[in-house]
Amino acid sequence: AREGEISTMNWIHIKDKLPALNTEVLFCCQIDDDFTMVYLGYWEGKYTDGNAIVMICSDDSNRSDWYPCSHWMSLPNPPELGE
């Protein structure tokens, strides 16, 4: 985006495109009917028994927790720091 513009980021459904393997992205998971969470994590190429991909949280040190997710979004570029 040009200076002063706000770039739009959109959620991508896994049916449209999968995230690159082992690359950090934001992913959205519906935990139950009332609870949706957004996490920072990555995809290892695994799927659930349903129609979701298995995402691993970046802060999961023992890698035992995973979340079934249907949408993801690339991370924005970091801000440019002054000289």
Short mmCIF file of C-alpha atoms in Angstrom, two decimals:
data_model
loop_
_atom_site.label_atom_id
_atom_site.label_comp_id
_atom_site.label_asym_id
_atom_site.label_seq_id
_atom_site.Cartn_x
_atom_site.Cartn_y
_atom_site.Cartn_z
CA ALA A 1 0.00 0.00 0.00
CA ARG A 2 1.11 3.55 -0.65
CA GLU A 3 1.78 5.91 2.23
CA GLY A 4 -1.44 6.81 3.99
CA GLU A 5 -3.34 3.84 2.53
CA ILE A 6 -4.47 0.87 4.54
CA SER A 7 -3.93 -2.45 2.82
CA THR A 8 -6.75 -4.97 3.07
CA MET A 9 -5.99 -8.45 4.31
CA ASN A 10 -8.49 -11.19 3.63
CA TRP A 11 -9.07 -14.61 5.13
CA ILE A 12 -8.37 -17.44 2.67
CA HIS A 13 -10.46 -20.61 2.82
CA ILE A 14 -8.45 -23.83 2.57
CA LYS A 15 -10.68 -24.90 -0.34
CA ASP A 16 -9.28 -21.92 -2.29
CA LYS A 17 -5.61 -22.15 -1.31
CA LEU A 18 -3.49 -23.86 1.33
CA PRO A 19 -0.79 -22.06 3.30
CA ALA A 20 2.83 -22.92 2.51
CA LEU A 21 4.18 -25.72 4.66
CA ASN A 22 5.92 -24.66 7.88
CA THR A 23 5.40 -20.94 7.23
CA GLU A 24 3.86 -18.83 9.99
CA VAL A 25 0.39 -17.50 9.22
CA LEU A 26 -2.68 -16.39 11.15
CA PHE A 27 -5.27 -19.12 11.26
CA CYS A 28 -8.88 -19.10 12.40
CA CYS A 29 -10.42 -22.06 14.18
CA GLN A 30 -13.96 -22.59 15.32
CA ILE A 31 -13.55 -24.41 18.62
CA ASP A 32 -17.28 -24.98 19.12
CA ASP A 33 -20.56 -23.33 18.09
CA ASP A 34 -19.88 -20.25 20.23
CA PHE A 35 -16.09 -19.93 20.31
CA THR A 36 -13.76 -18.90 17.47
CA MET A 37 -10.06 -18.21 17.97
CA VAL A 38 -7.30 -16.66 15.86
CA TYR A 39 -3.80 -18.07 16.32
CA LEU A 40 -0.28 -17.59 14.99
CA GLY A 41 1.03 -20.89 13.72
CA TYR A 42 1.91 -23.09 10.78
CA TRP A 43 0.70 -26.05 8.76
CA GLU A 44 2.64 -29.33 8.63
CA GLY A 45 0.60 -30.88 5.83
CA LYS A 46 -1.88 -32.73 8.04
CA TYR A 47 -5.67 -32.86 7.72
CA THR A 48 -8.46 -33.68 10.17
CA ASP A 49 -11.01 -36.40 9.50
CA GLY A 50 -13.38 -33.61 8.45
CA ASN A 51 -12.84 -30.75 6.07
CA ALA A 52 -10.16 -28.83 7.98
CA ILE A 53 -6.39 -28.66 8.11
CA VAL A 54 -4.42 -29.19 11.32
CA MET A 55 -2.53 -26.08 12.41
CA ILE A 56 0.19 -26.07 15.07
CA CYS A 57 0.46 -23.00 17.33
CA SER A 58 3.84 -21.30 17.10
CA ASP A 59 4.11 -21.09 20.88
CA ASP A 60 3.33 -24.79 21.40
CA SER A 61 6.62 -26.04 22.81
CA ASN A 62 5.64 -29.70 23.02
CA ARG A 63 3.64 -29.65 19.76
CA SER A 64 0.88 -31.74 21.31
CA ASP A 65 -1.89 -29.18 20.78
CA TRP A 66 -3.37 -28.76 17.33
CA TYR A 67 -6.45 -27.04 16.01
CA PRO A 68 -8.79 -27.87 13.09
CA CYS A 69 -8.95 -24.76 10.94
CA SER A 70 -10.67 -23.77 7.73
CA HIS A 71 -9.29 -20.25 7.11
CA TRP A 72 -5.86 -18.62 7.20
CA MET A 73 -4.17 -15.31 6.37
CA SER A 74 -0.59 -14.35 5.51
CA LEU A 75 1.22 -12.19 8.01
CA PRO A 76 1.72 -8.54 7.07
CA ASN A 77 5.19 -7.21 6.31
CA PRO A 78 6.87 -5.65 9.34
CA PRO A 79 6.94 -1.86 9.50
CA GLU A 80 9.90 -0.05 7.99
CA LEU A 81 12.08 1.26 10.77
CA GLY A 82 13.69 4.69 10.59
CA GLU A 83 17.37 5.09 9.82
#
